[in-house]
mmCIF file of C-alpha atoms in Angstrom:
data_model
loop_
_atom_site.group_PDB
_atom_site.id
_atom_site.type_symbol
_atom_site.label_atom_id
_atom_site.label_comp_id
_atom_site.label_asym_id
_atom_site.label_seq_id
_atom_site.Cartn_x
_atom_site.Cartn_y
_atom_site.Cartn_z
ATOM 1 C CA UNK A 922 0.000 0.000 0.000
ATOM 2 C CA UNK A 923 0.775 3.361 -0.317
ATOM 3 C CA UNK A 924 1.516 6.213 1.944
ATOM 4 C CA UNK A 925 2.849 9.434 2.691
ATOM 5 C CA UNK A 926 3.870 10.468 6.151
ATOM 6 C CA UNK A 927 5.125 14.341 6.724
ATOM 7 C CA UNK A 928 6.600 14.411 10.319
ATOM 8 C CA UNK A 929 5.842 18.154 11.303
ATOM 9 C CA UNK A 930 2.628 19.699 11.633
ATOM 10 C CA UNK A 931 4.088 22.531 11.961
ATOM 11 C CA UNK A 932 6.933 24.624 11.327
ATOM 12 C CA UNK A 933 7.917 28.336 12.347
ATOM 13 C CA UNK A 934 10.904 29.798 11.134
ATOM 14 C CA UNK A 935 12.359 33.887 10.737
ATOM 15 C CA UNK A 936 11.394 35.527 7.773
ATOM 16 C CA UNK A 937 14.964 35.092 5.165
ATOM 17 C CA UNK A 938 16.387 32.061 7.273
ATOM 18 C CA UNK A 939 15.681 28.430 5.544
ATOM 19 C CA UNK A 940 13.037 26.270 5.574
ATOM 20 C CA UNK A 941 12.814 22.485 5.320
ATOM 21 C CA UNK A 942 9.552 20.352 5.618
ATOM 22 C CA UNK A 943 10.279 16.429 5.871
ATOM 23 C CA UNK A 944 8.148 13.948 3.730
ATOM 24 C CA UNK A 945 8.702 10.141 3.824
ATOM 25 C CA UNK A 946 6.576 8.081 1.504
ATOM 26 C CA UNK A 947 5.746 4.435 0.944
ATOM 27 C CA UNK A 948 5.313 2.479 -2.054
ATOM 28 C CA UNK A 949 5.816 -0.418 -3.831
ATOM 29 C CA UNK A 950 6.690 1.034 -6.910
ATOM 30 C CA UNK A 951 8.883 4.275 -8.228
ATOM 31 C CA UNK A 952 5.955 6.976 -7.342
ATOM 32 C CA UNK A 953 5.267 10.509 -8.799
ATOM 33 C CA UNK A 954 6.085 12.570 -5.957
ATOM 34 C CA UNK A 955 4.772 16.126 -5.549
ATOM 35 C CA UNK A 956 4.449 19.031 -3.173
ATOM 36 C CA UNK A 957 1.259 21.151 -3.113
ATOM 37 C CA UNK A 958 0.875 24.673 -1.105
ATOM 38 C CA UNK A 959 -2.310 25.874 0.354
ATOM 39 C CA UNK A 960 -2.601 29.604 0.987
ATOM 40 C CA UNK A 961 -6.239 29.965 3.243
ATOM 41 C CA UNK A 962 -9.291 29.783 1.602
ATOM 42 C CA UNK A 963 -7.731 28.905 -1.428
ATOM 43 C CA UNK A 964 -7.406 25.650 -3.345
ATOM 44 C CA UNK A 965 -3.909 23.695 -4.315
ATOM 45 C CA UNK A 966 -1.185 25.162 -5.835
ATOM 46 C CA UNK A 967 1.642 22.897 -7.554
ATOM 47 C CA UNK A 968 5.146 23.946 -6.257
ATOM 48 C CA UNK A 969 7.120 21.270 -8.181
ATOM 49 C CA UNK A 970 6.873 17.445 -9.653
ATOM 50 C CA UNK A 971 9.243 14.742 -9.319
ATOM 51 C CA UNK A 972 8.885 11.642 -12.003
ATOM 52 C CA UNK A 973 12.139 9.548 -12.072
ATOM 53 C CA UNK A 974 14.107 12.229 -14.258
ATOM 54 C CA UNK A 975 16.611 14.082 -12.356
ATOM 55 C CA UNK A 976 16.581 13.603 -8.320
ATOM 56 C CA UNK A 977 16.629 17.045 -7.427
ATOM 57 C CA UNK A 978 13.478 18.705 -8.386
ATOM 58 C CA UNK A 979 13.461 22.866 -8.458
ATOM 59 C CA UNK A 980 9.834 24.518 -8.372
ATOM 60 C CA UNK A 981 8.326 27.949 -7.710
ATOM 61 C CA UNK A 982 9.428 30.340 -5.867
ATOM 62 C CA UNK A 983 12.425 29.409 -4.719
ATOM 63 C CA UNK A 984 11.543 25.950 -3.332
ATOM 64 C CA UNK A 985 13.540 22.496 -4.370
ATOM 65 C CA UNK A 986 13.134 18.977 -2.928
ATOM 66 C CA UNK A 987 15.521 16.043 -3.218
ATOM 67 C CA UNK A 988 14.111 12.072 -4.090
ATOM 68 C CA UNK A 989 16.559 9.988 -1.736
ATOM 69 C CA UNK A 990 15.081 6.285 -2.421
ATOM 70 C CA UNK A 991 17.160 5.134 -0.033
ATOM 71 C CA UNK A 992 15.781 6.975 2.567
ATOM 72 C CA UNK A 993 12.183 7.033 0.647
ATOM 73 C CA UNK A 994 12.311 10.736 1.741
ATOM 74 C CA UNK A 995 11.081 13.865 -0.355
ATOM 75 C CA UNK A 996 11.946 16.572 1.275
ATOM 76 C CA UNK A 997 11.079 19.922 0.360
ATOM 77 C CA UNK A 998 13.370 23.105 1.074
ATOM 78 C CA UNK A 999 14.179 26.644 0.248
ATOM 79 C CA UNK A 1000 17.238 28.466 1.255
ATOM 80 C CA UNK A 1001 15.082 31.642 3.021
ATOM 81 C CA UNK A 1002 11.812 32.204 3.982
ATOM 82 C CA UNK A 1003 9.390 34.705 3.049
ATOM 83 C CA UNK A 1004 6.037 36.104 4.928
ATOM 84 C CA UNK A 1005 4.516 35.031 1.924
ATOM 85 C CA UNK A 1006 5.682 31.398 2.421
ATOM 86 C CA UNK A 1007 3.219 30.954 5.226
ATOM 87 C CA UNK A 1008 0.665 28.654 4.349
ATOM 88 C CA UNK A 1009 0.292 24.912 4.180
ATOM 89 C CA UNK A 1010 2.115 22.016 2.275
ATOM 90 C CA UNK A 1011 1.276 18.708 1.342
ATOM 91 C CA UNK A 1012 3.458 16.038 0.658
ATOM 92 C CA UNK A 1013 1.524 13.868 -2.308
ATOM 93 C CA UNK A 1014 2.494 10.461 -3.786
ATOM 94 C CA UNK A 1015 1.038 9.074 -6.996
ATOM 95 C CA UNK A 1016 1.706 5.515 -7.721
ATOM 96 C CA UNK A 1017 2.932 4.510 -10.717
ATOM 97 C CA UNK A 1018 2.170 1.268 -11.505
ATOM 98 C CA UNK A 1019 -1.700 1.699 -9.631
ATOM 99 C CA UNK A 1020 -4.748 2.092 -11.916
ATOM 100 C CA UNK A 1021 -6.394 3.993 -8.840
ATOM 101 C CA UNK A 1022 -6.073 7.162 -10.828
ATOM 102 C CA UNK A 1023 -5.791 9.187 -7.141
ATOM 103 C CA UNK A 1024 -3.410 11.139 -4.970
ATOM 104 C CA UNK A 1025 -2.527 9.946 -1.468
ATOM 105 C CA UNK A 1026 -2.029 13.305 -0.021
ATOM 106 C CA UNK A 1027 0.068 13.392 3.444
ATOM 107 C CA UNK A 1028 -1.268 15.348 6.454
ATOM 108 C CA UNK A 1029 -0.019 18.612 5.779
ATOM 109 C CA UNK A 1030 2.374 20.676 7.536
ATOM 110 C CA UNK A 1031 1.637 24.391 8.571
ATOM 111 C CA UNK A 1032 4.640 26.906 7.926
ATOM 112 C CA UNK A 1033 4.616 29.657 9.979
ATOM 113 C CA UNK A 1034 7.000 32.488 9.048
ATOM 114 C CA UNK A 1035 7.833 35.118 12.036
ATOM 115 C CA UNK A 1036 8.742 38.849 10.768
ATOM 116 C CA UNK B 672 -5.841 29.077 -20.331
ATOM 117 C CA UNK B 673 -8.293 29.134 -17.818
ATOM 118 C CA UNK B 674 -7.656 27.464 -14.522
ATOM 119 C CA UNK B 675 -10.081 25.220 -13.048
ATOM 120 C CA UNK B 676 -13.573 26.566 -11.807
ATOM 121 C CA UNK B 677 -15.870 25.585 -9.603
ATOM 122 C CA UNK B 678 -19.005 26.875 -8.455
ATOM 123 C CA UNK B 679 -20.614 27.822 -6.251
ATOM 124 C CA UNK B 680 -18.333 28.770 -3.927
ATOM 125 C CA UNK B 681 -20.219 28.932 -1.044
ATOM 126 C CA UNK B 682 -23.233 27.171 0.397
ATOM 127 C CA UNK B 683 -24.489 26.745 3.150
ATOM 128 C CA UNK B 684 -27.524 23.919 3.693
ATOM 129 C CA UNK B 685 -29.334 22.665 6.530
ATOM 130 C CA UNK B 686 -29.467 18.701 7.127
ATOM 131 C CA UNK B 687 -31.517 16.612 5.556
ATOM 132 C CA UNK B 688 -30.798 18.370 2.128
ATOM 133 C CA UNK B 689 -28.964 17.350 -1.319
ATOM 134 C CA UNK B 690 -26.231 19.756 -3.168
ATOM 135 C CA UNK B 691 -24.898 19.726 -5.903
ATOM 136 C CA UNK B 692 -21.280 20.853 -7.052
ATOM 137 C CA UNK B 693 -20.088 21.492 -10.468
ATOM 138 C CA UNK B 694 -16.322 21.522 -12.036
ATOM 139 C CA UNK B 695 -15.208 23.114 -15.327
ATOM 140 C CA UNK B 696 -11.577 21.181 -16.041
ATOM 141 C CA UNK B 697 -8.816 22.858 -17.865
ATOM 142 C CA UNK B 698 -9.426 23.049 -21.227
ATOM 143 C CA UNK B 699 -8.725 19.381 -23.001
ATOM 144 C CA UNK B 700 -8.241 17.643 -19.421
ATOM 145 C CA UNK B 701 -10.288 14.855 -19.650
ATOM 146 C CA UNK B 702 -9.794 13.363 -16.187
ATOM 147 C CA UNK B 703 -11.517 15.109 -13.294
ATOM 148 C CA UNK B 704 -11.117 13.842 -9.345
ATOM 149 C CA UNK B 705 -12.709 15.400 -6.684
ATOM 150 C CA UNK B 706 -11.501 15.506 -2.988
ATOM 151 C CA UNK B 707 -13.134 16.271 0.468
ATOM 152 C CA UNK B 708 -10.991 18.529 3.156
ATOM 153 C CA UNK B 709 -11.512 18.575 6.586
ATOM 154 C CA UNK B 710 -9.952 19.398 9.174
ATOM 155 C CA UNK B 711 -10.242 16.324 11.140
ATOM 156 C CA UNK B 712 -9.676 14.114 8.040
ATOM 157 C CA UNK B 713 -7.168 15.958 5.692
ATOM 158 C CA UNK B 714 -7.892 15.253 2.163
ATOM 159 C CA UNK B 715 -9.466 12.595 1.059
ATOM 160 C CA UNK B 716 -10.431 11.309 -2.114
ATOM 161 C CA UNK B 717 -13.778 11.122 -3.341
ATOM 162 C CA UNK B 718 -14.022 9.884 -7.051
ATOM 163 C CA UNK B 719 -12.444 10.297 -10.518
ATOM 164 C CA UNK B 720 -13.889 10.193 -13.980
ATOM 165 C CA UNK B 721 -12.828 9.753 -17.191
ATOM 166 C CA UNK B 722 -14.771 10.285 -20.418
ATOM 167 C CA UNK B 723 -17.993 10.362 -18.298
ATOM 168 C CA UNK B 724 -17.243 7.464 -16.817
ATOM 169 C CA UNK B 725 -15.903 6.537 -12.986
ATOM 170 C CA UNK B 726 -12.750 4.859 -12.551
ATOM 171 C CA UNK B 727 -12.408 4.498 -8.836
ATOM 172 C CA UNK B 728 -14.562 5.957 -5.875
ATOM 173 C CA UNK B 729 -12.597 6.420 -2.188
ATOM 174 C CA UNK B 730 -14.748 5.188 0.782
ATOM 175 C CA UNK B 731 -17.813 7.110 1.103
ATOM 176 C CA UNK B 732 -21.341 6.386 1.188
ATOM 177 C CA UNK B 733 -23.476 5.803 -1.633
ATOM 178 C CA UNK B 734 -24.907 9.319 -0.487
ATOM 179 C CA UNK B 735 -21.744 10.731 -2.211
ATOM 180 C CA UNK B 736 -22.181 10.399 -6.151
ATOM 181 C CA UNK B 737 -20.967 12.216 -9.401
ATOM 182 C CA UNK B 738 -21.285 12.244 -13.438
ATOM 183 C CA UNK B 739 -19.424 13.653 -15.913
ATOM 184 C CA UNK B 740 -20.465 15.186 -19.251
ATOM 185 C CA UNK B 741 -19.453 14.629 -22.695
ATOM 186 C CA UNK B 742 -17.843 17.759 -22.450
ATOM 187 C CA UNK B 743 -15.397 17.260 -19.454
ATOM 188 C CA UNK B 744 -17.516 19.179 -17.051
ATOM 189 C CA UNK B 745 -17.933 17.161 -13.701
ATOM 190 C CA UNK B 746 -20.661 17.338 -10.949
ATOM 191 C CA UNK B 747 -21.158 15.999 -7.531
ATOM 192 C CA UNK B 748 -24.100 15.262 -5.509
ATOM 193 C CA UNK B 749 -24.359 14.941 -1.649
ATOM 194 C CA UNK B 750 -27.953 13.585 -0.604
ATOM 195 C CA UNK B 751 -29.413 13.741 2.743
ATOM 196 C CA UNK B 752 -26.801 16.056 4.087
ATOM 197 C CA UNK B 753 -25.250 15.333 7.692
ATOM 198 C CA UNK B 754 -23.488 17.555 9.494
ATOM 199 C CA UNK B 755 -20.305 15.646 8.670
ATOM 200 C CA UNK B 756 -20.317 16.840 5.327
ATOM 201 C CA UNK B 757 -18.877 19.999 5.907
ATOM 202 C CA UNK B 758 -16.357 20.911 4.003
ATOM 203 C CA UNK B 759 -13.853 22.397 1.304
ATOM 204 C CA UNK B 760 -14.782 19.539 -1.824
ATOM 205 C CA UNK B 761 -11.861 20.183 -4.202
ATOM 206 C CA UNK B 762 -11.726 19.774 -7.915
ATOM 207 C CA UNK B 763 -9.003 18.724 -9.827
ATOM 208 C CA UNK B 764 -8.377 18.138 -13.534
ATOM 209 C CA UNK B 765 -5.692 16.298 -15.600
ATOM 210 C CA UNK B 766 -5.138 15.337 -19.243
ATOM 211 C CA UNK B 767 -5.557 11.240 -18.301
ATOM 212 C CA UNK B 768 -5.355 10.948 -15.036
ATOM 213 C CA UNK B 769 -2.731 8.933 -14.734
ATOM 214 C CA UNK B 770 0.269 8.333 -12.644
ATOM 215 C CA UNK B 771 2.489 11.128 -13.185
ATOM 216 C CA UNK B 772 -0.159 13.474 -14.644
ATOM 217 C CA UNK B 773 -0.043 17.288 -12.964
ATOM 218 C CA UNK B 774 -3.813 17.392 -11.605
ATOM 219 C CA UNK B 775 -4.831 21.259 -11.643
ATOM 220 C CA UNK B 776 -7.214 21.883 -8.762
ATOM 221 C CA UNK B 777 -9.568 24.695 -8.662
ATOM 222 C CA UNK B 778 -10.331 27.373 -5.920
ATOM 223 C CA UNK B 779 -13.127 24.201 -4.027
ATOM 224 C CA UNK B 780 -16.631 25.040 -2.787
ATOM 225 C CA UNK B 781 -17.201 25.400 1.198
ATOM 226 C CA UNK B 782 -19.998 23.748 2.187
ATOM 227 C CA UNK B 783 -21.444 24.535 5.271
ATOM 228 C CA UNK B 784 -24.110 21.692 6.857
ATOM 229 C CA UNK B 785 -26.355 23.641 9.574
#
């Protein structure tokens, strides 16, 4: 089965120092990985897309995340935080070799981002 | 292009009644999913259709259905609304759907049961 565990609900950091958010996923196959932002009261924004090309993935606004299959972590990070960072990010696995057609989204972790 | 859409909004219904929610995909997507948020439950995956027809359903009751038209356009129907049911349903579109697709989701609806 798969799964997608992110191991911080929540996160504060200073506005321009860096930001990491920890995703570790389970699946029996390679999975498309992604990481989705949530500003409030808005839907799902893409930040980036990993699908078995390079290992390091870069995405909007500064943000980049690493596939380690060794570790089965996806990781997302940017170097420094801005106010307008705060918001919440899922981790989300797609399975590859699953007709289920879905996304197994992980729990979410709030970013908090102090002036 | 145009993202994707959904409308309304906003609605708020009292229990006991049926809604229904409608989804404009991204122009050629052919695959539309829809998703329930709550707080309690995160998201969770309601159904996903392909050339009007459903491919997989997640675990809801049969109160929970959907259709989708010839022209991509998705709805979903909640009968005999509990007050469990409210929530941000989320829309998303994708070419096919499949592994690796980019799903596109639009702004949701809030539904409010009272």
């Amino acid at each position: 089965a798969q799964s997608v565990t992110q191991l911080d609900s929540h996160v504060s950091v200073s506005e321009g120092t860096p930001v990491l958010l920890r995703c570790n996923y389970s699946s029996s196959y390679s999975p498309s990985l992604f990481w989705y932002v949530q500003h409030p009261n808005k839907g799902l924004q893409l930040l980036l897309k990993y699908t078995s090309a390079a290992t390091l993935v870069k995405g909007i606004n500064g943000f980049e995340a690493e596939f380690k299959k060794s570790e089965t972590s996806f990781h997302l990070t940017k170097p420094s935080a801005h106010m307008s960072d705060a918001a919440e990010y899922f981790c989300v696995v797609s399975p590859r070799m699953d007709s289920s057609y879905k996304l197994i989204f992980g729990s979410g972790t709030r970013l908090l981002v102090r002036p | 292009k145009a993202g994707v859409t959904q409308t309304p909004r906003y609605l708020i219904k009292t229990r006991g009644q049926q809604v229904t929610l409608s989804c404009s995909p991204i122009s050629g997507h052919r695959s539309v999913s829809w998703y329930q948020q709550t707080p309690g439950q995160g998201l969770q995956f309601l159904f996903e259709y392909f050339s009007e027809t459903q491919r997989n359903k997640g675990n809801f009751p049969g109160r929970f259905s959907g259709r989708q038209f010839s022209n991509s356009r998705s709805e979903m129907n909640v009968s005999t609304l509990e007050l469990g049911d409210s929530a941000l349903y989320l829309c998303a579109s994708s070419p096919t759907g499949g592994a690796g697709d980019t799903q596109y989701f639009g702004p949701g609806t809030r539904l409010t049961v009272l």
